[in-house]
């Protein structure tokens, strides 16, 4: 198992510093959350990690490899999978095909193999489809396997995204707001899936989420960004009490609520509930 | 050296006509993201109306009638055909315009028959001498018209609600509808405008030094493709730049073709496309086009 | 196979079997005109399948398809013809020439792929238009290879001693088999093979990667698809299909002429795939049949069309009427059958009783929701 | 009952299907009385978005259609109107998933939002209000909207709708992807524009927030309204607490939310 | 399954009641002739005139009792200048008709050349390029473009408009029309020590501005124009309005009478010549005058251009061959072509007599020099009668190429 080390990561766009010398480490097998106000640079960070954006400076290392200048597909090949904040599925393909895409790097059939239906390609297809069905069941989308993604509701599409990322058999999973658009119960179910995925598959997870309850419940460690800078880091309980974090991100009410939920100790309160 | 300047001037003068045609493409593209293959036939409509009316009602009224007529046909195409298409896909709609073009062009060329129709324009074949270089008056008129129209549309797209409606509708029809934008009205408006522009372009395409409107006039519309794309398909000022670049390239490559024989004769036709490719390799969305966004 | 699946397959299999029987019987009855038109349609179908891989499935608009057809056609002639007079040729065995011509078309596609990899959508479409003009320029100027405006005779194929020329005439069931009939079966077999391969590609791993490149390029990359390499690969594959179509066309023409490989041809191929239904192999074939058969049929039987005036008067001549009807048919099909001709088929199948399975609506443009 | 309110948005017996295959809403009836906030809760795929699409007239973009039922605003029939007609009647929707015009600038997006309100007074005030609510939109006025972060886009979508000065505002998950502070801010905004007389139909997965803001709430399950009542009553019900607020006994969660099956490691 | 197929028996010939052998396209009552024309494409004006002239001709023949006791039945098909359609159409005509007296477009004819030879169909292309020479079955009915240009240059030299050592501009279409013409120009230039300044264009080029600029700076003393009417008009207009006085000599297709009603007219009336192997429709020949009258009556309002004469003449060539074949009681395809190729002096009364015995040479080498004239029927008058220059006599046209 390998750690993800982000050091001094800086990303600038014309006239805007989206990330400013940010650094953190995701320990192998842990769930690490990145939180922060809107526009703080969380997704930008994910985009650099997955090769969509190129860092202005700084470095990203995963295991022995330096990801900083790699194109997305090479990063994927190292076992880094992600979901997107805005759904990025193939709307006109079935759920099954969308999830099968996750198997791309694990399979080999090319134009010739698939076109001529060579025996190895057919065997490969059968094997991996079976696995995709398992993953779909795991995430809870198996009833939609045949449906084109565009026909599904928002929440279900989010789950399909997770299934697709899991289908890559990643070592590191980047989740960008995985429970957006889900209600309390559904969030909890998703949290279960994420926890189970880590346990069953032994992967590290980097999580961006605005639902503090989720973060409190899932994360081993939290990094807080604001205006592209790291303003806090530590365990969930630590950062949640950090006045800077409360000022910039949580607001007093939410902090109280999360606090309450946390101190209640139960696996409850994924919602910022007010009395 | 004079040859060079002469070719430059000639290139600019041809280019201004290309720019006018390209502007028509750009308007439709900006408003609907459809590549309009029927633009050539709208050109024929406009030109035809001007040509058959100018003797009876005079040149300027005929131009107005031509502009109105082509606008009406453009709007009718939108109303009768594109609006009914349930496929929202832009590429599919582009194919519909091919069908429309076949129908319209066949009917118009049938009407034009074997004639070469004069436009009855006031410029005739007068040449204006600028520093010893002759340039046709018609072409000066074309350049001025193109520049004016392009400036107007640039403003309109940027600053008017009409422009914003069009661009919003082009990008996301459903959400545009949610903003209260009347999609059908917007796209009909765009088609009407494109028709009107086609009529103006047709006028300058068929006056001196061309003898008049005939059935082959519409072929020239093809040359506006590289012009439109090179400037950036969604940029009005790009249409002007693109038109001029294509005109210049063509003129220079033709004028110097005897020095370029190693490329084969007739390179004048190919050169604009080569220039287009080179520019697109450097700027994949054309000189002034908006780059596709890439963020997730 | 479960009964559910076989029920879904039944109409399809039935239709396919029926179609095949018709295709086999046709040459025994049809006049040369129809055979000729059929040859063009089958060749076009191969080309359309190729374009569909590129445009329909990967979302890469190409208006340069005619160029690759030309590469295939002229490549075959050059490889197969014996040099004579001022015309060069390699005089290779014709089957070898076919293979080389297809590879050559693929190579041409590969050479264009730096551009195909950089540009998108309409920009790529119009950039590829340059290929047509360059192609025309080369066809007219490289006279030693292409024969210039005159074009060149196409050597007829000889496969294991069997000749696809008019002579020697073969008599099958008392019907004389000349070049048209022989080529008919050749084209049919090639088409079926081409369709089968394309289906395999689309339903397999490459197909999924292509669809995602079309629908969400960034996601495709992040999921491990080497996007640029894939786009180039599809471009090459599509060019090879075009090359194969070009070879078939050359054989159907028996003479290559540059006029044919112009922009109109490219647009016709685009029309084929849209009319048939984007992204599907059967759709491309249906569209190819529609686009290449309708005009000659209208021309041939045009006298009976409505709207027609007597010759010499100022009305619409049969030729004009057939052109107008063709244009209108293109519009009508696209308007009324949103999924293309294939969508129509799906709708028939979706009539009560048929198994409910939502039909994917193919799209070319990436949904820009990011 | 519908006589009292001047401009009640009333849905009755609404049945909606996509294509012929998917029936997304069945006989749904509910009301959004003038000047109130009504919340609709429901699981993923329950039909919430579909309801809003029916109201705003955009079903046809998804090959969907109203099969039965009516939608009226103050007695005037809305069903059958084109989206622009609905907007002209003062009903404005913030669509699911933000849907900002990515190629237009932030400024232009806001102007696009105001297009439906041409003729209605108060444009400048609305703009000032939006800028005050979401200062980031002012800072980024000339940036293309597609480059904004997810949350910023959500703010823009909300701001864009406010520019139309609606009399009925339909919100599809307005706090999606918003940081807690900003979500609170949206909540306050909804409350405030409601105070100024705008009726709000709120779909919100943050059920706590939704129930706090709403006077009435409805629960949609698989296309049918299964529960309706005053928001505070619903908030107190066990069922709602468990399913939509996610609080309660972990073992008592619905079967579909049970712990996922184990996933073996992939052997390669 | 194919036993009942009509194909099994089709295609062969027989002998009619009158003892005339016949093959495809001929029955006891009718002779089918194919007209593969362009009615919807780029060359529709040309196609229309020729088709109508031929229809007129066949009507006249039929009214006079037909040929060989049979009526002529023209089958008109439009290929819209699309090679694929031309091939399809040929597939129909090639098995159905006896001869094709009008096949428009050399590219179209070239596309089916191989089949024409294997089907032995007598074809008269409505095109005059040297690439159509060399086939026994294809008869170019008139002078080829190269010979016309040679004769034209000789005319310019004779008139002292061009002298030894001069430069000649040549604007020509890409393809075999322009290619043939250029070949003639080069041949003449070689013999006279002239230099050709080439400008190759495409049919879509409508603005000759850069060509004029280039030719002007090259200081040419005459301009040859082997393109379409529009290009001629543009070139003449630009040249004249900037004061260039050089003569312009256009090939056969480089002028249309319609141009004289456009603003280009004044320019075309100054120093503009056209070469043509056929007499203009306004020529002072009894046959031509009769044709002009009959055509004008049958197709009122339709332009009277030289294509009418070409078309009518080509129809005459086929009818003459039919008559001759009838006389030898052989209306098979082979019989028809034999009859045709044995004709050494054909004179349809429309200008120059022709010799069809060799398939490697154009049937005539005489060229008219014409000039636009507003008042003449068809807009052209003869300035020099049909003549073959000495130079043309020494010239061997390329066979099957250009
Ligand atoms: N390609 C780009 N060009 C210009 N600016 C960009 C680009 N991508 C992101 N930004 C800007 O960088 C900042 C950080 O964006 P990012 O998407 O990382 O935020 P975030 O933390 O994910 O916020 P949210 O919680 O709202 O999703 C934003 O202000 C955004 O507008
Ligand atoms: N375009 C469509 N075609 C077919 N079915 C659709 C379409 N859109 C939605 N549906 C179906 O309609 C049902 C209701 O979907 P809807 O999007 O309204 O749910 P929702 O309540 O908004 O869910 P979410 O909370 O996930 O957004 C779902 O079963 C969905 O699969
Ligand atoms: Mg984000
Ligand atoms: Mg929803």
PDB file of C-alpha atoms in Angstrom, chain E residues 46-183:
ATOM      1  CA  UNK E  46     -25.522  23.066 -71.757  1.00  0.00           C
ATOM      2  CA  UNK E  47     -27.383  19.852 -71.088  1.00  0.00           C
ATOM      3  CA  UNK E  48     -30.737  21.443 -71.572  1.00  0.00           C
ATOM      4  CA  UNK E  49     -29.936  22.990 -74.952  1.00  0.00           C
ATOM      5  CA  UNK E  50     -28.415  19.813 -76.324  1.00  0.00           C
ATOM      6  CA  UNK E  51     -31.197  17.585 -75.052  1.00  0.00           C
ATOM      7  CA  UNK E  52     -33.885  19.786 -76.460  1.00  0.00           C
ATOM      8  CA  UNK E  53     -32.114  20.123 -79.809  1.00  0.00           C
ATOM      9  CA  UNK E  54     -31.814  16.375 -80.070  1.00  0.00           C
ATOM     10  CA  UNK E  55     -35.404  15.821 -79.090  1.00  0.00           C
ATOM     11  CA  UNK E  56     -36.322  18.250 -81.830  1.00  0.00           C
ATOM     12  CA  UNK E  57     -34.209  16.364 -84.286  1.00  0.00           C
ATOM     13  CA  UNK E  58     -35.705  13.000 -83.456  1.00  0.00           C
ATOM     14  CA  UNK E  59     -39.190  14.409 -83.660  1.00  0.00           C
ATOM     15  CA  UNK E  60     -38.446  15.695 -87.109  1.00  0.00           C
ATOM     16  CA  UNK E  61     -37.038  12.349 -88.160  1.00  0.00           C
ATOM     17  CA  UNK E  62     -40.027  10.524 -86.746  1.00  0.00           C
ATOM     18  CA  UNK E  63     -42.423  12.858 -88.509  1.00  0.00           C
ATOM     19  CA  UNK E  64     -40.615  12.085 -91.713  1.00  0.00           C
ATOM     20  CA  UNK E  65     -41.267   8.396 -91.192  1.00  0.00           C
ATOM     21  CA  UNK E  66     -38.526   7.464 -88.820  1.00  0.00           C
ATOM     22  CA  UNK E  67     -35.461   5.447 -89.620  1.00  0.00           C
ATOM     23  CA  UNK E  68     -35.646   2.029 -91.133  1.00  0.00           C
ATOM     24  CA  UNK E  69     -39.375   2.030 -90.627  1.00  0.00           C
ATOM     25  CA  UNK E  70     -38.889   2.507 -86.925  1.00  0.00           C
ATOM     26  CA  UNK E  71     -39.522   5.479 -84.753  1.00  0.00           C
ATOM     27  CA  UNK E  72     -36.781   6.870 -82.630  1.00  0.00           C
ATOM     28  CA  UNK E  73     -37.483   6.830 -78.931  1.00  0.00           C
ATOM     29  CA  UNK E  74     -35.148   9.035 -76.919  1.00  0.00           C
ATOM     30  CA  UNK E  75     -34.649   8.002 -73.283  1.00  0.00           C
ATOM     31  CA  UNK E  76     -33.543  11.048 -71.297  1.00  0.00           C
ATOM     32  CA  UNK E  77     -31.756  10.564 -67.989  1.00  0.00           C
ATOM     33  CA  UNK E  78     -30.260  13.200 -65.749  1.00  0.00           C
ATOM     34  CA  UNK E  79     -26.955  12.531 -64.044  1.00  0.00           C
ATOM     35  CA  UNK E  80     -26.614  15.963 -62.508  1.00  0.00           C
ATOM     36  CA  UNK E  81     -22.877  15.861 -63.270  1.00  0.00           C
ATOM     37  CA  UNK E  82     -22.336  13.162 -60.664  1.00  0.00           C
ATOM     38  CA  UNK E  83     -20.171  10.246 -61.830  1.00  0.00           C
ATOM     39  CA  UNK E  84     -21.958   7.744 -59.647  1.00  0.00           C
ATOM     40  CA  UNK E  85     -25.310   8.641 -61.119  1.00  0.00           C
ATOM     41  CA  UNK E  86     -23.780   8.618 -64.558  1.00  0.00           C
ATOM     42  CA  UNK E  87     -22.603   5.064 -64.027  1.00  0.00           C
ATOM     43  CA  UNK E  88     -26.004   3.985 -62.751  1.00  0.00           C
ATOM     44  CA  UNK E  89     -27.673   5.641 -65.660  1.00  0.00           C
ATOM     45  CA  UNK E  90     -25.269   4.075 -68.035  1.00  0.00           C
ATOM     46  CA  UNK E  91     -26.038   0.679 -66.554  1.00  0.00           C
ATOM     47  CA  UNK E  92     -29.615   1.239 -67.566  1.00  0.00           C
ATOM     48  CA  UNK E  93     -28.929   2.788 -70.941  1.00  0.00           C
ATOM     49  CA  UNK E  94     -26.063   0.474 -71.759  1.00  0.00           C
ATOM     50  CA  UNK E  95     -28.353  -2.499 -71.822  1.00  0.00           C
ATOM     51  CA  UNK E  96     -31.446  -0.778 -73.157  1.00  0.00           C
ATOM     52  CA  UNK E  97     -30.512   1.552 -75.957  1.00  0.00           C
ATOM     53  CA  UNK E  98     -28.755   1.271 -79.263  1.00  0.00           C
ATOM     54  CA  UNK E  99     -26.680   4.405 -79.042  1.00  0.00           C
ATOM     55  CA  UNK E 100     -26.150   7.433 -76.845  1.00  0.00           C
ATOM     56  CA  UNK E 101     -26.028  10.541 -79.019  1.00  0.00           C
ATOM     57  CA  UNK E 102     -25.638  12.834 -76.018  1.00  0.00           C
ATOM     58  CA  UNK E 103     -23.490  11.947 -73.045  1.00  0.00           C
ATOM     59  CA  UNK E 104     -22.630  15.082 -71.183  1.00  0.00           C
ATOM     60  CA  UNK E 105     -19.330  15.611 -69.443  1.00  0.00           C
ATOM     61  CA  UNK E 106     -16.040  14.001 -70.307  1.00  0.00           C
ATOM     62  CA  UNK E 107     -15.540  12.895 -66.715  1.00  0.00           C
ATOM     63  CA  UNK E 108     -18.870  11.117 -66.923  1.00  0.00           C
ATOM     64  CA  UNK E 109     -18.028   9.445 -70.222  1.00  0.00           C
ATOM     65  CA  UNK E 110     -14.596   8.548 -68.946  1.00  0.00           C
ATOM     66  CA  UNK E 111     -16.144   6.924 -65.916  1.00  0.00           C
ATOM     67  CA  UNK E 112     -17.931   4.394 -68.114  1.00  0.00           C
ATOM     68  CA  UNK E 113     -15.433   4.215 -70.949  1.00  0.00           C
ATOM     69  CA  UNK E 114     -14.491   0.620 -70.234  1.00  0.00           C
ATOM     70  CA  UNK E 115     -18.083  -0.481 -70.315  1.00  0.00           C
ATOM     71  CA  UNK E 116     -18.864   1.463 -73.432  1.00  0.00           C
ATOM     72  CA  UNK E 117     -16.191  -0.538 -75.122  1.00  0.00           C
ATOM     73  CA  UNK E 118     -17.298  -3.865 -73.803  1.00  0.00           C
ATOM     74  CA  UNK E 119     -20.954  -3.080 -74.532  1.00  0.00           C
ATOM     75  CA  UNK E 120     -20.037  -1.638 -77.946  1.00  0.00           C
ATOM     76  CA  UNK E 121     -22.431   1.260 -77.533  1.00  0.00           C
ATOM     77  CA  UNK E 122     -22.036   4.113 -79.950  1.00  0.00           C
ATOM     78  CA  UNK E 123     -21.608   7.237 -77.834  1.00  0.00           C
ATOM     79  CA  UNK E 124     -21.283  10.863 -78.771  1.00  0.00           C
ATOM     80  CA  UNK E 125     -19.948  12.751 -75.785  1.00  0.00           C
ATOM     81  CA  UNK E 126     -21.011  16.335 -75.380  1.00  0.00           C
ATOM     82  CA  UNK E 127     -17.444  17.255 -74.650  1.00  0.00           C
ATOM     83  CA  UNK E 128     -14.480  17.835 -76.846  1.00  0.00           C
ATOM     84  CA  UNK E 129     -11.368  16.801 -75.021  1.00  0.00           C
ATOM     85  CA  UNK E 130      -8.638  14.649 -76.481  1.00  0.00           C
ATOM     86  CA  UNK E 131      -8.996  12.136 -73.687  1.00  0.00           C
ATOM     87  CA  UNK E 132     -12.132  10.960 -75.445  1.00  0.00           C
ATOM     88  CA  UNK E 133     -10.245  10.057 -78.583  1.00  0.00           C
ATOM     89  CA  UNK E 134      -9.032   6.566 -79.306  1.00  0.00           C
ATOM     90  CA  UNK E 135     -12.160   4.542 -78.772  1.00  0.00           C
ATOM     91  CA  UNK E 136     -13.948   3.004 -81.711  1.00  0.00           C
ATOM     92  CA  UNK E 137     -17.278   3.549 -80.001  1.00  0.00           C
ATOM     93  CA  UNK E 138     -16.842   7.076 -78.783  1.00  0.00           C
ATOM     94  CA  UNK E 139     -17.119   9.785 -81.381  1.00  0.00           C
ATOM     95  CA  UNK E 140     -16.149  13.303 -80.525  1.00  0.00           C
ATOM     96  CA  UNK E 141     -18.387  15.266 -82.854  1.00  0.00           C
ATOM     97  CA  UNK E 142     -16.212  18.191 -83.713  1.00  0.00           C
ATOM     98  CA  UNK E 143     -12.839  19.624 -83.118  1.00  0.00           C
ATOM     99  CA  UNK E 144     -11.013  18.918 -79.899  1.00  0.00           C
ATOM    100  CA  UNK E 145     -10.167  21.877 -77.672  1.00  0.00           C
ATOM    101  CA  UNK E 146      -6.458  21.735 -78.415  1.00  0.00           C
ATOM    102  CA  UNK E 147      -6.911  22.035 -82.155  1.00  0.00           C
ATOM    103  CA  UNK E 148      -9.347  24.912 -81.640  1.00  0.00           C
ATOM    104  CA  UNK E 149      -6.779  26.731 -79.550  1.00  0.00           C
ATOM    105  CA  UNK E 150      -4.040  26.151 -82.123  1.00  0.00           C
ATOM    106  CA  UNK E 151      -6.237  27.555 -84.825  1.00  0.00           C
ATOM    107  CA  UNK E 152      -7.123  30.443 -82.549  1.00  0.00           C
ATOM    108  CA  UNK E 153      -3.492  31.316 -81.862  1.00  0.00           C
ATOM    109  CA  UNK E 154      -2.793  31.147 -85.564  1.00  0.00           C
ATOM    110  CA  UNK E 155      -5.594  33.599 -86.074  1.00  0.00           C
ATOM    111  CA  UNK E 156      -4.148  35.971 -83.504  1.00  0.00           C
ATOM    112  CA  UNK E 157      -0.739  35.727 -85.164  1.00  0.00           C
ATOM    113  CA  UNK E 158      -2.226  36.293 -88.560  1.00  0.00           C
ATOM    114  CA  UNK E 159      -4.037  39.367 -87.304  1.00  0.00           C
ATOM    115  CA  UNK E 160      -0.740  40.584 -85.800  1.00  0.00           C
ATOM    116  CA  UNK E 161      -2.321  40.674 -82.373  1.00  0.00           C
ATOM    117  CA  UNK E 162       0.427  38.406 -81.154  1.00  0.00           C
ATOM    118  CA  UNK E 163       3.930  38.183 -82.481  1.00  0.00           C
ATOM    119  CA  UNK E 164       6.879  35.853 -82.045  1.00  0.00           C
ATOM    120  CA  UNK E 165       8.469  36.002 -78.614  1.00  0.00           C
ATOM    121  CA  UNK E 166       5.354  37.329 -76.927  1.00  0.00           C
ATOM    122  CA  UNK E 167       3.857  36.029 -73.753  1.00  0.00           C
ATOM    123  CA  UNK E 168       0.418  34.494 -73.821  1.00  0.00           C
ATOM    124  CA  UNK E 169      -1.676  34.212 -70.703  1.00  0.00           C
ATOM    125  CA  UNK E 170      -3.773  31.080 -70.445  1.00  0.00           C
ATOM    126  CA  UNK E 171      -6.486  30.765 -67.840  1.00  0.00           C
ATOM    127  CA  UNK E 172      -7.869  27.259 -67.850  1.00  0.00           C
ATOM    128  CA  UNK E 173     -10.055  24.932 -65.849  1.00  0.00           C
ATOM    129  CA  UNK E 174      -8.522  22.079 -64.001  1.00  0.00           C
ATOM    130  CA  UNK E 175      -9.399  18.856 -65.779  1.00  0.00           C
ATOM    131  CA  UNK E 176      -9.331  17.594 -69.295  1.00  0.00           C
ATOM    132  CA  UNK E 177     -11.099  20.541 -70.890  1.00  0.00           C
ATOM    133  CA  UNK E 178      -8.477  22.955 -69.678  1.00  0.00           C
ATOM    134  CA  UNK E 179      -5.787  20.318 -70.042  1.00  0.00           C
ATOM    135  CA  UNK E 180      -6.581  19.691 -73.695  1.00  0.00           C
ATOM    136  CA  UNK E 181      -6.708  23.383 -74.443  1.00  0.00           C
ATOM    137  CA  UNK E 182      -3.429  23.992 -72.657  1.00  0.00           C
ATOM    138  CA  UNK E 183      -1.794  21.282 -74.678  1.00  0.00           C
TER     139      UNK E 183
END
